Short mmCIF file of C-alpha atoms in Angstrom, two decimals:
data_model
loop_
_atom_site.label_atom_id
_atom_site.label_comp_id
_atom_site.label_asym_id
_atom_site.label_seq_id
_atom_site.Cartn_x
_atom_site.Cartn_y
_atom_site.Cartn_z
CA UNK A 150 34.20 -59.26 -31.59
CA UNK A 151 34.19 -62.52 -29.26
CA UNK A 152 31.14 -63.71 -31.57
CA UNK A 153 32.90 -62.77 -34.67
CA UNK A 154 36.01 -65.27 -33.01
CA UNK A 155 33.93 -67.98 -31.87
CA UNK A 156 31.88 -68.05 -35.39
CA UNK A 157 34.99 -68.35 -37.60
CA UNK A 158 36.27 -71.15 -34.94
CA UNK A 159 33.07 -73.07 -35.35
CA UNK A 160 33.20 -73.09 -38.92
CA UNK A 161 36.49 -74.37 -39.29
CA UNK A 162 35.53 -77.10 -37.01
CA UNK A 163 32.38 -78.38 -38.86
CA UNK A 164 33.98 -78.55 -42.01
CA UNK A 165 36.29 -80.81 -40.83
CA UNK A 166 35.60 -84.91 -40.85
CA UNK A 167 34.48 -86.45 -37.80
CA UNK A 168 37.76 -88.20 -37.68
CA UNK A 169 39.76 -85.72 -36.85
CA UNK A 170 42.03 -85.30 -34.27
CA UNK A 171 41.65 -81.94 -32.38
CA UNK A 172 44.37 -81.46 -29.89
CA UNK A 173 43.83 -77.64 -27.59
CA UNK A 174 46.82 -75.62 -26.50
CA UNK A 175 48.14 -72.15 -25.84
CA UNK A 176 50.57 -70.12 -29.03
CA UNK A 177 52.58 -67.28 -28.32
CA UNK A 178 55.52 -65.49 -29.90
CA UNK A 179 57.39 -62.47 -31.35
CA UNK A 180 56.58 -60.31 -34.13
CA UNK A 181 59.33 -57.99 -36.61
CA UNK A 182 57.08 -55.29 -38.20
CA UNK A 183 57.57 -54.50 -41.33
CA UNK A 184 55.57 -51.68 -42.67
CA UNK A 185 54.83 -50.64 -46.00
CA UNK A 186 53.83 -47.56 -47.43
CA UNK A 187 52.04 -46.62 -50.85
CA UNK A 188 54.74 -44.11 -50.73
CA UNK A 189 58.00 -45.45 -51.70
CA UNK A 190 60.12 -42.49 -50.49
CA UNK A 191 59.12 -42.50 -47.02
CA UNK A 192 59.78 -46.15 -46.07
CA UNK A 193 63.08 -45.29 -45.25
CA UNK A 194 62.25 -42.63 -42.80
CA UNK A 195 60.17 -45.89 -40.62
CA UNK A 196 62.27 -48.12 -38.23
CA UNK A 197 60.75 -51.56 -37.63
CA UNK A 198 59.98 -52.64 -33.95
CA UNK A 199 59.76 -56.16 -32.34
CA UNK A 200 56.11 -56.82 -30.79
CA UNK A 201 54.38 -60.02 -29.72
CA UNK A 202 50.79 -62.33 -29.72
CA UNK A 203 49.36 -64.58 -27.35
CA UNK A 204 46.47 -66.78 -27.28
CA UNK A 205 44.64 -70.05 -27.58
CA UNK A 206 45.09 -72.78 -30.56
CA UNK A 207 44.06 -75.60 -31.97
CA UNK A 208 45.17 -78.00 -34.02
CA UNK A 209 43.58 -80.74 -36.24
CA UNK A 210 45.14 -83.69 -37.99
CA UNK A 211 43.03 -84.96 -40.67
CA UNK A 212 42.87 -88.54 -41.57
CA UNK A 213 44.28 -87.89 -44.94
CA UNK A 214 48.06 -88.53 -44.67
CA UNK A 215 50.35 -86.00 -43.74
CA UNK A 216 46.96 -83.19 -44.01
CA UNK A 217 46.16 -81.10 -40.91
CA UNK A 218 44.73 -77.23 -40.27
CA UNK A 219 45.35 -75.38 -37.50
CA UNK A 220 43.45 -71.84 -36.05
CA UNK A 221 43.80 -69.61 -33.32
CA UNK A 222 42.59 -66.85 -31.73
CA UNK A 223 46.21 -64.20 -30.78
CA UNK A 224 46.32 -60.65 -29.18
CA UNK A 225 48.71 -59.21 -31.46
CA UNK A 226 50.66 -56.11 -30.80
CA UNK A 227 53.29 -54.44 -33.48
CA UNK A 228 55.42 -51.60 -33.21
CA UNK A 229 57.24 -49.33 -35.42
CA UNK A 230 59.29 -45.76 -35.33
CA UNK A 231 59.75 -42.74 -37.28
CA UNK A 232 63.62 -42.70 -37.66
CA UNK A 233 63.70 -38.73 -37.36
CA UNK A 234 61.21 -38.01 -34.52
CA UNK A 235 61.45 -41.00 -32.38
CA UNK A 236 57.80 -41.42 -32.95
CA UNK A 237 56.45 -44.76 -32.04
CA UNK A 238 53.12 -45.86 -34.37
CA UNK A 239 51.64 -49.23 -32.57
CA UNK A 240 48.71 -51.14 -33.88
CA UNK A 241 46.76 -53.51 -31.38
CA UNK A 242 44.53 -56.03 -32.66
CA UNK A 243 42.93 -59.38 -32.28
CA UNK A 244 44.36 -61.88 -35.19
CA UNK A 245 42.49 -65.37 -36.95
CA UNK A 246 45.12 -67.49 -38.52
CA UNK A 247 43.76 -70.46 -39.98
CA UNK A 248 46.47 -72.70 -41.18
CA UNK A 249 46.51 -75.58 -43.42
CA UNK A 250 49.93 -78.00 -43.05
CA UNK A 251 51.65 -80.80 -44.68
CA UNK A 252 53.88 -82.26 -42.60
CA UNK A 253 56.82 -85.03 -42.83
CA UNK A 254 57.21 -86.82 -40.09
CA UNK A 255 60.39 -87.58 -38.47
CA UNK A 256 58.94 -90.90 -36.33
CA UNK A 257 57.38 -90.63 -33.19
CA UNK A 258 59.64 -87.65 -31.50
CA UNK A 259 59.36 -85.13 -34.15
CA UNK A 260 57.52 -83.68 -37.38
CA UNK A 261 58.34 -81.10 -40.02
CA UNK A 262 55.86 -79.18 -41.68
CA UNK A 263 54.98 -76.43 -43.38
CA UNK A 264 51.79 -73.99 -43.52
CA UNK A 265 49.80 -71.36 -45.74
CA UNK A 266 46.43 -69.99 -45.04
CA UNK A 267 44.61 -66.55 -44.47
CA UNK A 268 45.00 -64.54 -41.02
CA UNK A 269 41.72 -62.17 -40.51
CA UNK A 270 42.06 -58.96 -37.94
CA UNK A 271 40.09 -57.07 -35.95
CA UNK A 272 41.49 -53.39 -34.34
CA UNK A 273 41.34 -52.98 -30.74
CA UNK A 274 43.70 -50.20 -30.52
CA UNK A 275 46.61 -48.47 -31.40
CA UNK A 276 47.75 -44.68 -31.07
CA UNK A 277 51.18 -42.79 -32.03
CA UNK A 278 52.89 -39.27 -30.60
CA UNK A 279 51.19 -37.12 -33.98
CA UNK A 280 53.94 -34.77 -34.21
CA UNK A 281 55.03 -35.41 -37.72
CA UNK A 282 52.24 -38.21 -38.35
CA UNK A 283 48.53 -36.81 -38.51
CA UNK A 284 44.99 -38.07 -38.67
CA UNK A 285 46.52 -41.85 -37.88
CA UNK A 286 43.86 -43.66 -38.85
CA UNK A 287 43.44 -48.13 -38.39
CA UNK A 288 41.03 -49.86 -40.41
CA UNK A 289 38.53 -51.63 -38.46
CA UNK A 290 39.28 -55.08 -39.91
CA UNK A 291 41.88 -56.32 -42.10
CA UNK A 292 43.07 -59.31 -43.88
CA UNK A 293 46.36 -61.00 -43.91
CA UNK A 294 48.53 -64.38 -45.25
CA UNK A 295 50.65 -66.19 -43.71
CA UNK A 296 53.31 -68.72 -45.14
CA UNK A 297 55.77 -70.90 -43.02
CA UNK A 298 57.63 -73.90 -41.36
CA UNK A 299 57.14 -75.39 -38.27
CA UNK A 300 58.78 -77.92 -36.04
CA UNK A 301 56.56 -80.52 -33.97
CA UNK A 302 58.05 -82.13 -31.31
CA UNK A 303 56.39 -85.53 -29.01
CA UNK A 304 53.34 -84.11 -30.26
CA UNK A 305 53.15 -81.12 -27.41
CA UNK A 306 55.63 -78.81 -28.44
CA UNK A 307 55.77 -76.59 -31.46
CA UNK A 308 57.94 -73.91 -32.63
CA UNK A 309 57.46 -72.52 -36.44
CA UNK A 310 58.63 -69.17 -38.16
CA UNK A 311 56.58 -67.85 -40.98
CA UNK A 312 55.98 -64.71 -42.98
CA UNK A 313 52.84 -62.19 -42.39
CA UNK A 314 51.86 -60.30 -45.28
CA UNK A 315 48.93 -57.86 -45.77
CA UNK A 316 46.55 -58.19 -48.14
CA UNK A 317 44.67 -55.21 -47.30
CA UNK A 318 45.84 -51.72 -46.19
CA UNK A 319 46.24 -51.58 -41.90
CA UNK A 320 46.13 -47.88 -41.44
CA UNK A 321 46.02 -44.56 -43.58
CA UNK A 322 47.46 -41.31 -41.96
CA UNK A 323 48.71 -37.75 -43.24
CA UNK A 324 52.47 -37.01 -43.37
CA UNK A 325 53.37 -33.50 -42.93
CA UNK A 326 55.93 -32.43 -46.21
CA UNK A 327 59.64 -31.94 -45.85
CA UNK A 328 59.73 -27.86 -44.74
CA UNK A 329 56.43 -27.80 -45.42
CA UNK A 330 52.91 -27.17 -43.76
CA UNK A 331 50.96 -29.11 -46.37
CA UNK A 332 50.47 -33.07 -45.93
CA UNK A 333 49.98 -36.20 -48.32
CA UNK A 334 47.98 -38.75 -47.61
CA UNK A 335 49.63 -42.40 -46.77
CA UNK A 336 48.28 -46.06 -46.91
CA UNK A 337 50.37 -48.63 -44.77
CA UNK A 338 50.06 -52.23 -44.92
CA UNK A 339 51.71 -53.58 -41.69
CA UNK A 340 53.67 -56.60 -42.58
CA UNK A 341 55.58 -58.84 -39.48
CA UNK A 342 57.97 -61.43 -39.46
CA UNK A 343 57.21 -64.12 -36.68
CA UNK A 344 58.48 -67.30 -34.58
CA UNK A 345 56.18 -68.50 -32.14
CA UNK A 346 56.21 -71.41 -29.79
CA UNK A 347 53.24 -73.44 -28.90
CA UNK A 348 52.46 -76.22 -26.36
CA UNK A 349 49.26 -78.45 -27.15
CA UNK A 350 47.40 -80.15 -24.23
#
C-alpha cells in the first residue's frame, strides 16, 4: 500500500517541469456519502452519513499561467444507514486525488480556482451490523473523480468544496427480500460530497 502511495506521488512529480513550485502541507475535511445502488428501489431505504479524511498534500504551480496540479495522500472514512434497521455500512480506505487547477487570481491575498482530476482508492476496512445486509463485500481498489472550487488565501490557506463520484463499483452485498428469505445481489458505488480545508507550509 505505502509503495503503491509513494509510486503514484513520484510520478506526478517527475512529470512535472523543473520549474515548478512545490509547496507541502497537511488537507483535511468532511465527507456527505452518497451511495448508489444498481438497484433503483432500494436507494431510498439508505440514509447518507457525514464522515471525514486527513492527510498530507502537495501542491504545484506550474510556470504556465494560471496552471497548477495538486495530490495527496487522505485516510478517508464514509458512513451510511439503512433507514429501517438502523444499520450503519462504513467503508475505510486510503484515497489518491490528483488534481489539476486553473486558478484566477484575486492579487496577492487571495486566488480562485477550480479543479478536476481522478481520485484512486485502496480498502483498509470497513464492516456493517449484517442483519438485513449480507455477504458485504469492498472491492480492494477503486477509482473515483473529483470536480470542484477552491479558495486560496496568502498562499497558506485553502478551503475548496467539490464533488466525488465513482467510477467503479465500492462494494457488492446481498439484500435479504421484503418478507422474504431469498436475497438479490447489490452493487454500490459510494459517492461523497466534500469541503476540506488545507494549510500549505
Amino acid at each position: 500500500m505505502k509503495k503503491i502511495c509513494v509510486t503514484l506521488l513520484m510520478a506526478v512529480a517527475m512529470a512535472l517541469p523543473s520549474q515548478a513550485q512545490v509547496n507541502f502541507g497537511l488537507k483535511g475535511g468532511l465527507n456527505l456519502t452518497s451511495m448508489s445502488l444498481n438497484q433503483s428501489d432500494l436507494e431510498s431505504a439508505i440514509s447518507n452519513k457525514s464522515g471525514f479524511f486527513i492527510g498530507p498534500t502537495v501542491k504545484f504551480t506550474l510556470p504556465i499561467v494560471n496552471l497548477g496540479m495538486d495530490a495527496s495522500v487522505l485516510y478517508d472514512q464514509r458512513e451510511a444507514e439503512i433507514k429501517s434497521t438502523g444499520e450503519k455500512l462504513k467503508q475505510k480506505s486510503i484515497q489518491i486525488p490528483i488534481n489539476a487547477r486553473f486558478g484566477l487570481g484575486l492579487g496577492d491575498l487571495a486566488n480562485v480556482f477550480i479543479f478536476v482530476g481522478p481520485q484512486f482508492g485502496f480498502n483498509v476496512g470497513g464492516d456493517t451490523e449484517k442483519q438485513s445486509i449480507k455477504d458485504w463485500s469492498l472491492k480492494t481498489a477503486n477509482i473515483s473523480g473529483n470536480a470542484g472550487l477552491g479558495f486560496m488565501f496568502v498562499n497558506h490557506l485553502q478551503i475548496s468544496f467539490n464533488y466525488n463520484f465513482a467510477l467503479s463499483n465500492s462494494a457488492e452485498c446481498k439484500v435479504y427480500k421484503v418478507n422474504s428469505d431469498a436475497t438479490e445481489s447489490v452493487k454500490v458505488k459510494n459517492n461523497a460530497w466534500q469541503i476540506a480545508l488545507a494549510y500549505y507550509f
